[in-house]
mmCIF file of C-alpha atoms in Angstrom:
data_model
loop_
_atom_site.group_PDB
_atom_site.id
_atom_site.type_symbol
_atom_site.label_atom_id
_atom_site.label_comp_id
_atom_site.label_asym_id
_atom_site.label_seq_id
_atom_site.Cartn_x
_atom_site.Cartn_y
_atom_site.Cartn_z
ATOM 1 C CA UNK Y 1 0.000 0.000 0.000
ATOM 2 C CA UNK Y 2 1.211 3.620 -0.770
ATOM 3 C CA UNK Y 3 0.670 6.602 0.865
ATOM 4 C CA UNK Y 4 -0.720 9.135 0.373
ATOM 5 C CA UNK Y 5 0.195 12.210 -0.795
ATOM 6 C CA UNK Y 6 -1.768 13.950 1.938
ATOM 7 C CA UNK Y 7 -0.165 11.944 4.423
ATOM 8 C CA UNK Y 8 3.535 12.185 2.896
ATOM 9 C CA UNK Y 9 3.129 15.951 3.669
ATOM 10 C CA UNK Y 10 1.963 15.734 7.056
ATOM 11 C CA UNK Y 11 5.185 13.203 7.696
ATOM 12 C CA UNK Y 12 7.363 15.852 5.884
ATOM 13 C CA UNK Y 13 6.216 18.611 7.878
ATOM 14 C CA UNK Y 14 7.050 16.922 11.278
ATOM 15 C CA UNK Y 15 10.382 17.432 9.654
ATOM 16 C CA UNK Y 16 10.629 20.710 7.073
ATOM 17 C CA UNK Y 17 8.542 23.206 9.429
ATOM 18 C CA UNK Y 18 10.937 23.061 12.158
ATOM 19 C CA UNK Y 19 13.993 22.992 10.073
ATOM 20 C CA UNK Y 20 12.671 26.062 7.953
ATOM 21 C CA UNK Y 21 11.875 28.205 11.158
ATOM 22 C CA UNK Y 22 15.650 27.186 12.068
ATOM 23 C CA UNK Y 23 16.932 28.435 8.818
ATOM 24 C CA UNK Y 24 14.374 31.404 8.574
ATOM 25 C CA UNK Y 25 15.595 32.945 12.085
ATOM 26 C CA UNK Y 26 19.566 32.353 11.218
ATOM 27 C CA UNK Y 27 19.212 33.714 7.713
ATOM 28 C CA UNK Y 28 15.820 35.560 8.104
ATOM 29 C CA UNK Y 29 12.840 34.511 6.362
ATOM 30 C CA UNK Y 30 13.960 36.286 2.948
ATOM 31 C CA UNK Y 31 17.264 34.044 2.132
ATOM 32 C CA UNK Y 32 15.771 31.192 3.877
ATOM 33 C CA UNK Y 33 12.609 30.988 1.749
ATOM 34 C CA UNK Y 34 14.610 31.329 -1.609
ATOM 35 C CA UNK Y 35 17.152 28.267 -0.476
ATOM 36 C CA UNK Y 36 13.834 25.985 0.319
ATOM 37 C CA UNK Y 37 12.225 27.270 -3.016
ATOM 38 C CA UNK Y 38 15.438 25.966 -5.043
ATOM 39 C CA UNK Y 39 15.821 22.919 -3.349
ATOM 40 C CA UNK Y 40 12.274 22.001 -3.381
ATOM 41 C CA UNK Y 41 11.682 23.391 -6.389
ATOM 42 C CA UNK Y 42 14.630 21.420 -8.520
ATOM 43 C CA UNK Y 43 13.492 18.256 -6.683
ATOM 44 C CA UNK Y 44 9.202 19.014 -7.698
ATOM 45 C CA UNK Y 45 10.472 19.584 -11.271
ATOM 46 C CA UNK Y 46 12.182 16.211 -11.616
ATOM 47 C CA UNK Y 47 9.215 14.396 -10.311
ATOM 48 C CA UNK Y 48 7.015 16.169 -13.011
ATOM 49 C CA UNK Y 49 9.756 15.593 -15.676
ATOM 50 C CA UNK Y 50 9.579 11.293 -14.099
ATOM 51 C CA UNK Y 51 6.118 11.643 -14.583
ATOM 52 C CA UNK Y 52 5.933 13.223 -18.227
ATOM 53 C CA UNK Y 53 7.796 10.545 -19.176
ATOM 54 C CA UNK Y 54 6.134 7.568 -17.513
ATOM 55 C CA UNK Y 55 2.865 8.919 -18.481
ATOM 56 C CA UNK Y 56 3.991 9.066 -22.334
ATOM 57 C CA UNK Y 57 0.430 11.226 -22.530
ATOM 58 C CA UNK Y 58 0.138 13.962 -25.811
ATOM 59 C CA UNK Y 59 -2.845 15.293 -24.336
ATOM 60 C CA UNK Y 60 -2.378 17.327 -21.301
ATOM 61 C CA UNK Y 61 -5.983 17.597 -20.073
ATOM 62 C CA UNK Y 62 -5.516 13.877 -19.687
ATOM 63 C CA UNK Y 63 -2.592 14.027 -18.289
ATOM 64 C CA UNK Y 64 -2.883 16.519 -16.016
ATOM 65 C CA UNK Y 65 -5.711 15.173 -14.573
ATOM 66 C CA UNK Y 66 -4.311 12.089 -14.149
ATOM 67 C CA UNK Y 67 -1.547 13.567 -12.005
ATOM 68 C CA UNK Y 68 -3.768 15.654 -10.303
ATOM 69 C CA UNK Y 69 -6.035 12.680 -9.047
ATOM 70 C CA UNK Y 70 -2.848 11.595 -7.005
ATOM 71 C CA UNK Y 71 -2.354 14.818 -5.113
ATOM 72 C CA UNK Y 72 -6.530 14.771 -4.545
ATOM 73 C CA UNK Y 73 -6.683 10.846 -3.352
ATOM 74 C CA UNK Y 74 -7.734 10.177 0.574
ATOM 75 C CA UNK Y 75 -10.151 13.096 -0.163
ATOM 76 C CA UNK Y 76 -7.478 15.664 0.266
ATOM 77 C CA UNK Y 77 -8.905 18.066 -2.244
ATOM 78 C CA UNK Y 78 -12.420 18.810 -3.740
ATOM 79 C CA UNK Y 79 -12.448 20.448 -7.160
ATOM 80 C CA UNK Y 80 -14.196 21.016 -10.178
ATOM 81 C CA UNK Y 81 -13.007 21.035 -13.798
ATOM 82 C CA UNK Y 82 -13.859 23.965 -15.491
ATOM 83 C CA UNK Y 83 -12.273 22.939 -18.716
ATOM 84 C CA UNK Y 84 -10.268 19.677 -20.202
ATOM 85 C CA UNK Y 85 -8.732 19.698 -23.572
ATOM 86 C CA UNK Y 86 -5.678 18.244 -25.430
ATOM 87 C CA UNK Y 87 -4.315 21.441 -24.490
ATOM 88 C CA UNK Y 88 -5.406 22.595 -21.526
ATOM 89 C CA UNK Y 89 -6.459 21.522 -17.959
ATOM 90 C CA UNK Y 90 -8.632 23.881 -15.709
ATOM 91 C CA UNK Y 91 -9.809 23.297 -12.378
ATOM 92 C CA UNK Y 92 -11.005 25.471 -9.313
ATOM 93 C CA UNK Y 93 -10.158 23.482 -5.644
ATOM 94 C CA UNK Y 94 -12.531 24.073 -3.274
ATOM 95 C CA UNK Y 95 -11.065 22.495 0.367
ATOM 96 C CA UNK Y 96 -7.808 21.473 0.286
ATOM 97 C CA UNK Y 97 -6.864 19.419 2.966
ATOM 98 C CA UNK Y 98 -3.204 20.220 2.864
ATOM 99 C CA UNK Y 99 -4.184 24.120 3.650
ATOM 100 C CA UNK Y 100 -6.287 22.941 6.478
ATOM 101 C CA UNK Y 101 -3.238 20.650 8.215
ATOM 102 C CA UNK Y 102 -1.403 23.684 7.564
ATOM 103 C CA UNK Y 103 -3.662 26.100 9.118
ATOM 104 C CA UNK Y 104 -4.471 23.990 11.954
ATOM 105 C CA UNK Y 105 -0.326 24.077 13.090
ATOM 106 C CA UNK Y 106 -0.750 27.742 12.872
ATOM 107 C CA UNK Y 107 1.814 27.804 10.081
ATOM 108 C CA UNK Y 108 -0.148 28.585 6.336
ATOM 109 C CA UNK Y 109 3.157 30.535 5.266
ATOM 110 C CA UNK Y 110 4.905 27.606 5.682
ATOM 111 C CA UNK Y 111 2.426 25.487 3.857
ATOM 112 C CA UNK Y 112 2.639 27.862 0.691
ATOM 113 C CA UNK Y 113 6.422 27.493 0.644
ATOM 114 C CA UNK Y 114 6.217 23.738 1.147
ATOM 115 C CA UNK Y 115 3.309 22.825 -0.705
ATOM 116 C CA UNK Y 116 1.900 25.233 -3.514
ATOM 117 C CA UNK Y 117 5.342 26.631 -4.232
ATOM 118 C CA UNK Y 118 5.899 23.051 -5.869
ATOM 119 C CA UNK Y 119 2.961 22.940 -8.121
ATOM 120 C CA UNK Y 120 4.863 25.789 -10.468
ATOM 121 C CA UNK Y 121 8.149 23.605 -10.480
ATOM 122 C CA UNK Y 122 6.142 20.580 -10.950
ATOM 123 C CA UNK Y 123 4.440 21.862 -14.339
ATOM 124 C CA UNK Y 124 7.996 22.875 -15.659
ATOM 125 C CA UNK Y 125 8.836 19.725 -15.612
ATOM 126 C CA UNK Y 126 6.308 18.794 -17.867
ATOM 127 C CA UNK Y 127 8.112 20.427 -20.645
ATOM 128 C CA UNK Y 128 8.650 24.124 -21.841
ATOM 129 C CA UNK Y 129 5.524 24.287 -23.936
ATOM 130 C CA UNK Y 130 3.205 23.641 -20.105
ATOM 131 C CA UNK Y 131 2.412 26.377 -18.577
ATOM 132 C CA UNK Y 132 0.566 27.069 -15.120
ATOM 133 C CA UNK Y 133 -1.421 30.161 -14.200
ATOM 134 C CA UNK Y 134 -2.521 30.425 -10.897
ATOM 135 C CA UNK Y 135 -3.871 33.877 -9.544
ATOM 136 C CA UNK Y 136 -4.867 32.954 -5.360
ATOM 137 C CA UNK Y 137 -4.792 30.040 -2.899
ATOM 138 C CA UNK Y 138 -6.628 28.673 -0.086
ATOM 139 C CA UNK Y 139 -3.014 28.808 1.698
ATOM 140 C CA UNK Y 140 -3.119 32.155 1.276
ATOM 141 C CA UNK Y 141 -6.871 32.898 2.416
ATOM 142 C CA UNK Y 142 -8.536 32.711 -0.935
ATOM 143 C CA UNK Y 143 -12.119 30.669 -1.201
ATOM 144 C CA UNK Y 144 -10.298 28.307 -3.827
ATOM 145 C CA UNK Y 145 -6.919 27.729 -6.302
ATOM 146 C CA UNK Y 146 -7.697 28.378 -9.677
ATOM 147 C CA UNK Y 147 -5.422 25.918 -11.166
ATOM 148 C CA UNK Y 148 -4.789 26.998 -15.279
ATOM 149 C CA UNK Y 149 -2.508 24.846 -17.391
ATOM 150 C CA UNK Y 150 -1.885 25.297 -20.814
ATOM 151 C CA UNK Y 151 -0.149 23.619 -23.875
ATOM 152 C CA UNK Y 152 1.478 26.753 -25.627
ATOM 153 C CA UNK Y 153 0.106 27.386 -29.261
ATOM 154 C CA UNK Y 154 2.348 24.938 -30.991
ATOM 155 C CA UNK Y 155 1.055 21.266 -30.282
ATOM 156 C CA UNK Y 156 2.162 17.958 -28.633
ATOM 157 C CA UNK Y 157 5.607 18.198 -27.048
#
């Protein structure tokens, strides 16, 4: 049995949030933020370049959603698709479990850094023709993530 991807970031953050406050108040929060953003950021975009491959998928609204499903399993997001093409995937969340676990340790900046910060490096590693618009967050206090990706006007990678 797997886990979860819910409950791999709940097990990370018994980790991460105490090692990011360390960092934050040696470097301060500015230097400290931008280290975690590389790291995780390099690491997110080599799981979504893994994936890309394994999934061998032209269309990215089926793709996308596919990947998608595995960040929403155990009920850890509610969303609607607002639009699914070969070249697009659009979908509003509208509870997001990882915001609330985030919340609920008094930490949502934390959980934006950790968490949504990925989703960007993620869809680079897609390929350079993906692209991800996002305008808000739950994280962030927002009623829901508007979650936009998009093939660039040229095809199948």
């Amino acid at each position: 049995m797997t886990v979860s991807v819910i409950e791999q970031a709940k097990i990370q953050a018994q980790v991460l949030v105490p090692l990011v406050k360390a960092l934050q108040a040696e470097l301060g929060a500015a230097r400290a933020n931008a280290i975690v953003r590389k790291a995780l950021g390099d690491l997110y975009r080599g799981f979504g370049e893994e994936f890309w491959q394994a999934k061998n998928e032209a269309d990215l609204g089926k793709a996308v959603s596919s990947a998608f499903r595995t960040y929403a399993r155990d009920d850890a997001l509610a969303y609607d698709v607002i639009e699914q093409t070969p070249d697009s995937f659009a979908f509003d969340v509208k509870r997001c479990a990882y915001a609330e676990f985030y919340k609920a340790l008094g930490e949502p900046e934390l959980g934006f850094l950790l968490v949504c910060t990925a989703d960007f490096a993620t869809a680079e590693g897609f390929g350079p023709d993906v692209r991800l618009a996002r305008t808000q967050t739950i994280m962030q206090g927002a009623d829901h993530c508007d979650f936009r990706y998009r093939r660039d006007s040229g095809g199948a990678p």
